[in-house]
Amino acid sequence: MTVTLLKNAKYINEGCTSRRDILIKNGIIEKIDNVISADTADEIIDCDNMLVLPGVIDDQVHFREPGGTHKATIASESIAAVLGGTTSFMDMPNNNPPAITLEDITAKKAIASHNSYANYSFYLGATGSNTEVIKTLNPKEICGVKVFMGSSTGSLLVDRDEALYDIFKNSRILIATHCEDNDIINKNMKEFIDRYGEENLTPDMHPLIRSHKACYKSTKKAIEIASSTGANLHVLHLSTADEVELFKPFACTRLEDRKITAEVCAHHMFFNNSQYTRLGNRLKCNPAVKTEDDRKALIRAVETGIISLIATDHAPHTVEEKSQPYFKAPSGIPLIQFSLLAVLELVHRGELSIEAAVYAMSHNPAVRFNIADRGFIREGCFADIVIVKPDAGYTVKPCDIASKCGWSPFVGHTFSHKVMHTFVNGNHIVNNGVFVPNGIYGRDLRFNR
């Protein structure tokens, strides 16, 4: 493997900004020092006027394989990931068929081992009837158990209290929940259809149908069940200021010691409900993007550590699927290629500190999921690194989109930063903003549990 020297690297790590040379050898960060000789390096990158960050770890993606490969594959979406500075991902189980057995997880890992350019792990989906499978999971090999407490259908929807308690009591590993109350959503939907007619529903109604109350009630229930059972709970994609309040009591504890945590997705921090007019169904996602007050509260919660992680819930659909009327158009946004840039845009605007961004996108996912030797710029860690250029004035064009679905809500947007280089396990996979395939793939994540 190529030995790479990053010269004059201004890097952010564990709340500090430093300028050092960084030597990458045999896939790891071998040395960090004031001056490192270039004699043994095969490749030298002058990082002057750039920013060096630990690679993003995205704990919530939907790469659609198997079953939805007309809109995404592990290969296509991992390319989008590394182009955006994401070096590791954890993929959700709502495939066709859903990943609800160990055999299903093994099959997905086999695909990723030959196709993923980023490091990977896969959630097992809880069904309410596969508790015996959940009991057998190896905590060192699987990132978590996904529980859809709302926003799902068929076997993956688990909204009966008895089944939820059973799952929470019996899982030895982290439980990640999608929290929306289906009864409230169904009631709201009926009221809107009765009032306007199904054919007249519009995307701006989405946050009213999938309301604040639906999110709050379900999230509160998840916390209550986890508190009573001692479960290790991680609530995915908070979207409301109300939900933030539920996590304040846990924020005084070190992340390493917390058993109840939450994340936010980049789109809930970047967009608000005023943008449904411009983006329409392209902003339709579950839970819905809500108000400007909610957006600001979510950013503050990241800055203060109440929300621990930033993810994407990357969920591609085709343009044709998204172009249907609101009622038929699926929910989900392809985001992974631009999530880091969107968060750095918040930093550029003064809404979020760069230190909080790095903690939430790199350090904290590694800590919360106990990922071995990743998420930090430290000697001995895997060389998962992203180098970005500030003040680049990078405008997203349709031809830039790597996701197989071929679109992004960020087309036409000008970001302040641009991803120039990405390293995955020391493999220089993005060079000067260009994906460089070389037959070297990501690795199955391992967890220190």
Short mmCIF file of C-alpha atoms in Angstrom, two decimals:
data_model
loop_
_atom_site.label_atom_id
_atom_site.label_comp_id
_atom_site.label_asym_id
_atom_site.label_seq_id
_atom_site.Cartn_x
_atom_site.Cartn_y
_atom_site.Cartn_z
CA MET A 1 0.00 0.00 0.00
CA THR A 2 1.19 3.52 -0.80
CA VAL A 3 2.89 5.43 2.03
CA THR A 4 1.36 8.92 2.16
CA LEU A 5 2.61 12.00 3.95
CA LEU A 6 0.23 14.83 4.71
CA LYS A 7 2.39 17.95 5.09
CA ASN A 8 1.28 21.03 7.03
CA ALA A 9 -1.96 19.33 8.05
CA LYS A 10 -4.27 21.62 9.98
CA TYR A 11 -6.47 19.04 11.65
CA ILE A 12 -9.37 19.00 14.09
CA ASN A 13 -9.35 16.27 16.71
CA GLU A 14 -11.01 15.99 20.13
CA GLY A 15 -11.81 19.68 20.36
CA CYS A 16 -8.35 20.93 19.38
CA THR A 17 -6.93 22.42 16.21
CA SER A 18 -3.32 21.45 15.49
CA ARG A 19 -0.89 21.75 12.61
CA ARG A 20 1.38 18.75 12.11
CA ASP A 21 2.64 16.32 9.52
CA ILE A 22 0.71 13.04 9.35
CA LEU A 23 2.24 9.81 8.01
CA ILE A 24 -0.10 7.12 6.65
CA LYS A 25 1.41 3.65 6.31
CA ASN A 26 -0.09 0.15 6.07
CA GLY A 27 -3.57 1.57 6.34
CA ILE A 28 -3.06 3.33 9.65
CA ILE A 29 -1.93 6.70 10.95
CA GLU A 30 1.63 5.70 11.82
CA LYS A 31 3.01 9.03 13.02
CA ILE A 32 1.93 12.58 13.82
CA ASP A 33 4.76 15.05 14.41
CA ASN A 34 5.86 18.61 13.81
CA VAL A 35 8.08 17.59 10.90
CA ILE A 36 8.22 14.15 9.27
CA SER A 37 10.82 13.34 6.64
CA ALA A 38 9.42 12.75 3.17
CA ASP A 39 12.16 10.23 2.34
CA THR A 40 9.99 7.14 2.82
CA ALA A 41 6.76 8.57 1.36
CA ASP A 42 5.42 7.47 -2.01
CA GLU A 43 2.91 10.31 -2.07
CA ILE A 44 3.05 13.77 -0.50
CA ILE A 45 0.03 16.03 -0.16
CA ASP A 46 0.59 19.63 0.84
CA CYS A 47 -2.41 20.40 3.06
CA ASP A 48 -1.71 24.11 3.34
CA ASN A 49 -4.96 26.09 3.04
CA MET A 50 -6.97 22.93 3.65
CA LEU A 51 -8.61 21.29 6.65
CA VAL A 52 -7.94 17.69 7.68
CA LEU A 53 -10.76 15.86 9.49
CA PRO A 54 -11.42 12.31 10.67
CA GLY A 55 -13.64 10.49 8.17
CA VAL A 56 -17.37 10.75 8.77
CA ILE A 57 -19.09 7.72 10.31
CA ASP A 58 -22.74 7.64 9.22
CA ASP A 59 -24.79 5.37 11.47
CA GLN A 60 -27.98 5.52 9.40
CA VAL A 61 -28.21 4.85 5.66
CA HIS A 62 -30.46 2.95 3.26
CA PHE A 63 -28.31 1.66 0.40
CA ARG A 64 -31.28 -0.36 -0.99
CA GLU A 65 -29.42 -3.58 -1.76
CA PRO A 66 -30.84 -6.17 -2.04
CA GLY A 67 -34.27 -5.47 -3.49
CA GLY A 68 -34.09 -1.82 -4.56
CA THR A 69 -31.11 -1.79 -6.88
CA HIS A 70 -32.97 0.21 -9.55
CA LYS A 71 -32.42 3.24 -7.32
CA ALA A 72 -29.25 2.44 -5.35
CA THR A 73 -26.61 -0.21 -4.76
CA ILE A 74 -23.97 -0.65 -2.11
CA ALA A 75 -21.38 0.16 -4.78
CA SER A 76 -23.01 3.35 -6.08
CA GLU A 77 -23.86 4.76 -2.68
CA SER A 78 -20.47 3.96 -1.17
CA ILE A 79 -18.92 5.97 -4.02
CA ALA A 80 -21.22 8.87 -3.12
CA ALA A 81 -20.18 8.39 0.51
CA VAL A 82 -16.42 8.63 -0.04
CA LEU A 83 -16.84 11.56 -2.44
CA GLY A 84 -18.53 13.34 0.46
CA GLY A 85 -15.98 12.36 3.10
CA THR A 86 -17.94 9.52 4.70
CA THR A 87 -15.59 6.59 5.30
CA SER A 88 -17.87 4.22 7.27
CA PHE A 89 -21.61 3.54 7.19
CA MET A 90 -24.24 1.43 8.95
CA ASP A 91 -27.03 0.24 6.70
CA MET A 92 -30.67 -0.27 7.67
CA PRO A 93 -32.61 -3.56 7.32
CA ASN A 94 -35.70 -2.48 5.35
CA ASN A 95 -34.64 -4.25 2.17
CA ASN A 96 -36.63 -6.66 0.04
CA PRO A 97 -36.46 -9.14 1.66
CA PRO A 98 -35.83 -7.40 5.01
CA ALA A 99 -32.67 -8.25 6.94
CA ILE A 100 -34.18 -10.08 9.91
CA THR A 101 -31.94 -13.17 10.21
CA LEU A 102 -28.22 -13.77 10.59
CA GLU A 103 -28.22 -15.24 7.09
CA ASP A 104 -29.61 -11.96 5.74
CA ILE A 105 -26.82 -10.00 7.43
CA THR A 106 -24.20 -12.42 6.11
CA ALA A 107 -25.54 -12.02 2.57
CA LYS A 108 -25.36 -8.21 2.77
CA LYS A 109 -21.82 -8.35 4.14
CA ALA A 110 -20.82 -10.59 1.25
CA ILE A 111 -22.07 -7.99 -1.24
CA ALA A 112 -20.30 -5.18 0.60
CA SER A 113 -17.00 -7.06 0.79
CA HIS A 114 -16.79 -6.98 -3.01
CA ASN A 115 -18.53 -3.68 -3.71
CA SER A 116 -18.25 -1.15 -0.90
CA TYR A 117 -15.54 1.48 -1.08
CA ALA A 118 -16.34 2.57 2.49
CA ASN A 119 -16.28 0.54 5.69
CA TYR A 120 -19.63 -1.04 6.54
CA SER A 121 -21.91 -2.66 9.05
CA PHE A 122 -25.55 -3.75 8.92
CA TYR A 123 -28.44 -3.57 11.37
CA LEU A 124 -30.70 -6.50 12.06
CA GLY A 125 -34.37 -5.57 11.76
CA ALA A 126 -36.64 -6.36 14.72
CA THR A 127 -40.02 -7.83 13.81
CA GLY A 128 -41.62 -8.57 17.15
CA SER A 129 -41.23 -12.28 16.47
CA ASN A 130 -37.46 -12.69 15.97
CA THR A 131 -36.34 -12.11 19.56
CA GLU A 132 -34.54 -15.46 19.58
CA VAL A 133 -32.39 -14.23 16.69
CA ILE A 134 -31.70 -10.96 18.51
CA LYS A 135 -30.47 -12.91 21.54
CA THR A 136 -27.82 -14.67 19.42
CA LEU A 137 -26.26 -11.54 17.88
CA ASN A 138 -22.53 -11.10 18.39
CA PRO A 139 -22.02 -7.57 19.79
CA LYS A 140 -18.57 -7.40 18.19
CA GLU A 141 -19.86 -7.97 14.65
CA ILE A 142 -23.23 -6.20 14.29
CA CYS A 143 -23.79 -2.49 14.86
CA GLY A 144 -27.31 -2.74 16.29
CA VAL A 145 -30.93 -3.78 16.16
CA LYS A 146 -33.28 -1.47 14.27
CA VAL A 147 -36.80 -1.01 15.62
CA PHE A 148 -39.36 0.80 13.46
CA MET A 149 -41.80 2.16 16.05
CA GLY A 150 -43.43 4.04 13.17
CA SER A 151 -42.97 4.74 9.45
CA SER A 152 -42.84 1.16 8.28
CA THR A 153 -45.11 -1.61 7.14
CA GLY A 154 -45.24 -5.39 7.26
CA SER A 155 -43.00 -7.34 9.60
CA LEU A 156 -40.67 -4.42 10.39
CA LEU A 157 -43.35 -2.28 12.05
CA VAL A 158 -43.22 -2.94 15.80
CA ASP A 159 -45.77 -0.77 17.62
CA ARG A 160 -47.22 -3.21 20.19
CA ASP A 161 -45.96 -2.48 23.71
CA GLU A 162 -45.57 -6.16 24.56
CA ALA A 163 -43.31 -6.75 21.56
CA LEU A 164 -41.29 -3.61 22.25
CA TYR A 165 -40.64 -4.59 25.86
CA ASP A 166 -39.57 -8.05 24.70
CA ILE A 167 -37.05 -6.63 22.23
CA PHE A 168 -35.70 -4.03 24.65
CA LYS A 169 -35.24 -6.61 27.42
CA ASN A 170 -33.49 -9.19 25.27
CA SER A 171 -31.12 -7.25 23.03
CA ARG A 172 -27.49 -7.39 24.15
CA ILE A 173 -26.53 -4.68 21.68
CA LEU A 174 -27.61 -1.15 20.87
CA ILE A 175 -31.23 -0.64 19.81
CA ALA A 176 -31.80 2.12 17.23
CA THR A 177 -35.37 3.35 16.92
CA HIS A 178 -37.41 5.25 14.37
CA CYS A 179 -39.91 7.04 16.58
CA GLU A 180 -43.21 8.26 15.12
CA ASP A 181 -46.63 7.34 16.47
CA ASN A 182 -48.66 5.65 13.72
CA ASP A 183 -52.05 6.23 15.36
CA ILE A 184 -51.49 10.00 15.40
CA ILE A 185 -50.18 10.00 11.82
CA ASN A 186 -53.09 7.92 10.53
CA LYS A 187 -55.59 10.17 12.30
CA ASN A 188 -53.96 13.29 10.83
CA MET A 189 -53.87 11.75 7.36
CA LYS A 190 -57.57 10.91 7.49
CA GLU A 191 -58.41 14.46 8.56
CA PHE A 192 -56.39 15.97 5.71
CA ILE A 193 -57.88 13.59 3.13
CA ASP A 194 -61.41 14.29 4.39
CA ARG A 195 -60.77 18.04 4.22
CA TYR A 196 -58.86 18.37 0.95
CA GLY A 197 -59.15 15.07 -0.92
CA GLU A 198 -56.26 12.68 -1.43
CA GLU A 199 -55.39 14.13 -4.84
CA ASN A 200 -55.09 17.66 -3.40
CA LEU A 201 -52.59 16.91 -0.63
CA THR A 202 -49.31 18.79 -1.06
CA PRO A 203 -45.77 18.34 0.32
CA ASP A 204 -46.05 21.32 2.68
CA MET A 205 -48.69 19.34 4.60
CA HIS A 206 -46.18 16.60 5.38
CA PRO A 207 -44.92 18.05 8.71
CA LEU A 208 -48.52 18.61 9.80
CA ILE A 209 -49.51 15.02 9.05
CA ARG A 210 -46.32 13.53 10.50
CA SER A 211 -46.56 16.01 13.33
CA HIS A 212 -44.54 17.18 16.31
CA LYS A 213 -46.91 15.29 18.57
CA ALA A 214 -46.40 12.02 16.68
CA CYS A 215 -42.63 12.29 17.10
CA TYR A 216 -42.71 13.36 20.73
CA LYS A 217 -45.12 10.66 21.89
CA SER A 218 -43.16 7.84 20.29
CA THR A 219 -39.75 9.10 21.43
CA LYS A 220 -41.03 9.50 24.98
CA LYS A 221 -42.32 5.91 24.91
CA ALA A 222 -38.96 4.58 23.68
CA ILE A 223 -37.13 6.37 26.50
CA GLU A 224 -39.60 5.07 29.08
CA ILE A 225 -39.24 1.47 27.90
CA ALA A 226 -35.45 1.73 27.77
CA SER A 227 -35.34 3.23 31.26
CA SER A 228 -37.47 0.45 32.71
CA THR A 229 -35.64 -2.40 30.95
CA GLY A 230 -32.07 -1.09 31.04
CA ALA A 231 -31.82 -1.25 27.25
CA ASN A 232 -29.08 0.48 25.28
CA LEU A 233 -31.18 2.95 23.26
CA HIS A 234 -30.23 5.26 20.41
CA VAL A 235 -33.12 7.33 19.00
CA LEU A 236 -32.60 8.17 15.35
CA HIS A 237 -33.23 11.46 13.52
CA LEU A 238 -34.81 13.82 16.05
CA SER A 239 -36.76 16.51 14.20
CA THR A 240 -38.38 18.66 16.90
CA ALA A 241 -37.38 20.99 19.71
CA ASP A 242 -39.84 19.12 21.94
CA GLU A 243 -37.89 15.88 21.61
CA VAL A 244 -34.63 17.63 22.51
CA GLU A 245 -36.07 18.34 25.95
CA LEU A 246 -36.46 14.61 26.59
CA PHE A 247 -32.70 14.05 26.30
CA LYS A 248 -31.47 16.89 28.50
CA PRO A 249 -31.42 14.73 31.68
CA PHE A 250 -28.89 12.38 30.04
CA ALA A 251 -26.52 15.06 28.74
CA CYS A 252 -24.68 15.49 32.04
CA THR A 253 -23.26 11.97 31.73
CA ARG A 254 -20.18 11.15 29.63
CA LEU A 255 -21.14 9.69 26.26
CA GLU A 256 -19.17 6.54 27.10
CA ASP A 257 -21.51 5.97 30.05
CA ARG A 258 -24.83 6.89 28.46
CA LYS A 259 -27.34 4.18 27.60
CA ILE A 260 -29.88 6.59 26.09
CA THR A 261 -28.76 8.88 23.27
CA ALA A 262 -30.09 10.65 20.20
CA GLU A 263 -28.99 11.81 16.77
CA VAL A 264 -30.08 14.38 14.23
CA CYS A 265 -29.81 14.20 10.45
CA ALA A 266 -28.08 16.84 8.37
CA HIS A 267 -31.24 17.74 6.45
CA HIS A 268 -33.17 18.51 9.65
CA MET A 269 -30.36 20.92 10.57
CA PHE A 270 -30.13 22.50 7.11
CA PHE A 271 -33.70 22.82 5.79
CA ASN A 272 -36.97 24.05 7.28
CA ASN A 273 -40.60 23.75 6.24
CA SER A 274 -40.50 26.93 4.12
CA GLN A 275 -38.47 24.98 1.54
CA TYR A 276 -41.25 22.51 0.69
CA THR A 277 -42.49 25.16 -1.76
CA ARG A 278 -39.23 24.99 -3.72
CA LEU A 279 -38.30 21.33 -3.31
CA GLY A 280 -41.72 19.66 -3.07
CA ASN A 281 -41.52 15.89 -2.67
CA ARG A 282 -37.72 16.06 -2.87
CA LEU A 283 -37.85 17.28 0.72
CA LYS A 284 -40.36 14.63 1.76
CA CYS A 285 -38.83 12.37 4.40
CA ASN A 286 -39.83 10.64 7.61
CA PRO A 287 -39.77 12.21 10.12
CA ALA A 288 -40.66 15.39 8.29
CA VAL A 289 -38.50 18.51 8.09
CA LYS A 290 -40.22 20.94 10.42
CA THR A 291 -39.99 24.60 11.47
CA GLU A 292 -37.11 27.05 11.67
CA ASP A 293 -37.42 27.02 15.46
CA ASP A 294 -37.01 23.24 15.42
CA ARG A 295 -33.99 23.51 13.11
CA LYS A 296 -32.26 25.98 15.42
CA ALA A 297 -33.05 23.92 18.51
CA LEU A 298 -31.52 20.83 16.91
CA ILE A 299 -28.32 22.70 16.07
CA ARG A 300 -28.07 24.06 19.62
CA ALA A 301 -28.54 20.54 20.96
CA VAL A 302 -25.60 19.30 18.89
CA GLU A 303 -23.44 22.19 20.05
CA THR A 304 -24.23 21.51 23.71
CA GLY A 305 -23.94 17.73 23.45
CA ILE A 306 -27.59 16.91 24.12
CA ILE A 307 -27.73 15.33 20.66
CA SER A 308 -24.66 13.15 20.26
CA LEU A 309 -24.53 12.22 16.56
CA ILE A 310 -25.20 13.66 13.12
CA ALA A 311 -26.25 11.17 10.43
CA THR A 312 -28.02 11.28 7.06
CA ASP A 313 -30.80 8.67 6.83
CA HIS A 314 -29.61 8.59 3.20
CA ALA A 315 -32.62 7.14 1.36
CA PRO A 316 -32.57 7.33 -2.45
CA HIS A 317 -35.64 7.12 -4.67
CA THR A 318 -35.82 7.67 -8.42
CA VAL A 319 -36.88 10.97 -9.92
CA GLU A 320 -39.95 9.22 -11.35
CA GLU A 321 -40.96 7.95 -7.91
CA LYS A 322 -40.50 11.37 -6.35
CA SER A 323 -42.42 13.06 -9.19
CA GLN A 324 -45.68 11.35 -8.28
CA PRO A 325 -48.41 13.24 -6.40
CA TYR A 326 -47.64 13.82 -2.71
CA PHE A 327 -49.76 10.93 -1.43
CA LYS A 328 -47.95 8.38 -3.64
CA ALA A 329 -44.42 9.79 -3.60
CA PRO A 330 -42.11 7.85 -1.26
CA SER A 331 -40.31 9.52 1.62
CA GLY A 332 -36.53 9.74 1.64
CA ILE A 333 -33.65 11.97 0.54
CA PRO A 334 -30.25 11.05 -0.97
CA LEU A 335 -27.86 12.99 1.25
CA ILE A 336 -24.61 11.17 1.97
CA GLN A 337 -22.51 12.87 -0.72
CA PHE A 338 -23.20 16.32 0.71
CA SER A 339 -23.85 15.78 4.43
CA LEU A 340 -20.39 16.91 5.55
CA LEU A 341 -20.54 19.95 3.26
CA ALA A 342 -24.01 20.84 4.60
CA VAL A 343 -22.78 20.69 8.19
CA LEU A 344 -19.64 22.66 7.33
CA GLU A 345 -21.95 25.24 5.78
CA LEU A 346 -23.56 25.64 9.21
CA VAL A 347 -20.07 26.13 10.61
CA HIS A 348 -19.32 28.72 7.91
CA ARG A 349 -22.52 30.59 8.83
CA GLY A 350 -21.57 30.65 12.51
CA GLU A 351 -24.46 28.39 13.56
CA LEU A 352 -22.26 25.50 14.73
CA SER A 353 -18.65 25.15 15.85
CA ILE A 354 -16.25 23.01 13.83
CA GLU A 355 -15.35 21.12 17.01
CA ALA A 356 -18.99 20.14 17.66
CA ALA A 357 -19.36 19.08 14.03
CA VAL A 358 -16.34 16.75 14.21
CA TYR A 359 -17.47 15.26 17.50
CA ALA A 360 -20.97 14.56 16.18
CA MET A 361 -19.95 13.21 12.77
CA SER A 362 -16.76 11.28 13.60
CA HIS A 363 -15.75 10.97 17.26
CA ASN A 364 -19.13 10.32 18.84
CA PRO A 365 -20.33 7.63 16.40
CA ALA A 366 -17.10 5.74 17.14
CA VAL A 367 -17.60 6.13 20.89
CA ARG A 368 -21.34 5.41 20.95
CA PHE A 369 -21.04 2.27 18.83
CA ASN A 370 -17.69 1.24 20.35
CA ILE A 371 -16.05 1.11 16.92
CA ALA A 372 -12.49 -0.11 17.12
CA ASP A 373 -9.73 2.35 16.14
CA ARG A 374 -11.80 4.71 14.00
CA GLY A 375 -13.29 8.18 14.23
CA PHE A 376 -10.15 9.98 15.41
CA ILE A 377 -6.89 11.35 14.03
CA ARG A 378 -4.55 9.48 16.36
CA GLU A 379 -1.44 7.40 15.93
CA GLY A 380 -2.48 3.75 15.60
CA CYS A 381 -5.98 4.49 14.29
CA PHE A 382 -7.09 3.43 10.84
CA ALA A 383 -6.34 6.17 8.32
CA ASP A 384 -9.94 7.19 7.61
CA ILE A 385 -9.39 10.84 6.73
CA VAL A 386 -11.10 13.55 4.71
CA ILE A 387 -9.38 16.72 3.50
CA VAL A 388 -11.57 19.68 2.62
CA LYS A 389 -10.83 23.02 1.08
CA PRO A 390 -12.51 26.00 2.78
CA ASP A 391 -13.75 28.96 0.78
CA ALA A 392 -13.93 26.78 -2.33
CA GLY A 393 -17.24 28.15 -3.63
CA TYR A 394 -18.30 24.70 -4.82
CA THR A 395 -21.63 24.67 -6.71
CA VAL A 396 -23.33 21.27 -7.02
CA LYS A 397 -24.15 20.29 -10.60
CA PRO A 398 -26.30 17.34 -11.77
CA CYS A 399 -23.22 15.68 -13.27
CA ASP A 400 -21.63 15.63 -9.82
CA ILE A 401 -24.23 13.24 -8.37
CA ALA A 402 -22.80 9.78 -7.69
CA SER A 403 -25.92 8.27 -6.12
CA LYS A 404 -27.66 6.00 -8.60
CA CYS A 405 -30.94 7.92 -8.27
CA GLY A 406 -29.22 10.84 -10.01
CA TRP A 407 -30.61 13.79 -8.05
CA SER A 408 -30.01 15.77 -4.88
CA PRO A 409 -31.86 18.57 -3.07
CA PHE A 410 -28.53 20.41 -3.16
CA VAL A 411 -28.25 20.74 -6.94
CA GLY A 412 -27.54 24.41 -7.66
CA HIS A 413 -26.46 25.14 -4.10
CA THR A 414 -23.02 26.67 -3.58
CA PHE A 415 -21.14 25.28 -0.58
CA SER A 416 -18.31 27.11 1.13
CA HIS A 417 -16.19 23.93 1.32
CA LYS A 418 -15.25 21.18 -1.10
CA VAL A 419 -14.04 17.64 -0.41
CA MET A 420 -10.62 17.26 -2.03
CA HIS A 421 -9.26 13.97 -0.68
CA THR A 422 -10.67 10.94 1.14
CA PHE A 423 -8.70 8.06 2.61
CA VAL A 424 -10.34 4.79 3.70
CA ASN A 425 -7.98 2.50 5.61
CA GLY A 426 -5.15 4.49 4.07
CA ASN A 427 -6.48 3.97 0.54
CA HIS A 428 -6.50 7.30 -1.33
CA ILE A 429 -9.95 6.77 -2.83
CA VAL A 430 -10.80 10.42 -3.65
CA ASN A 431 -7.98 12.50 -5.13
CA ASN A 432 -8.52 16.20 -5.86
CA GLY A 433 -12.27 15.66 -5.75
CA VAL A 434 -12.23 12.71 -8.17
CA PHE A 435 -13.19 9.14 -7.24
CA VAL A 436 -10.26 6.83 -7.97
CA PRO A 437 -11.35 3.16 -8.06
CA ASN A 438 -8.46 0.78 -7.53
CA GLY A 439 -10.01 -2.50 -6.47
CA ILE A 440 -9.46 -1.84 -2.76
CA TYR A 441 -12.67 -2.03 -0.76
CA GLY A 442 -13.82 -1.04 2.71
CA ARG A 443 -13.83 -3.36 5.70
CA ASP A 444 -16.45 -4.88 7.94
CA LEU A 445 -16.57 -2.71 11.08
CA ARG A 446 -15.62 -4.30 14.39
CA PHE A 447 -16.96 -3.20 17.76
CA ASN A 448 -15.20 -3.23 21.13
CA ARG A 449 -18.07 -4.64 23.16
#
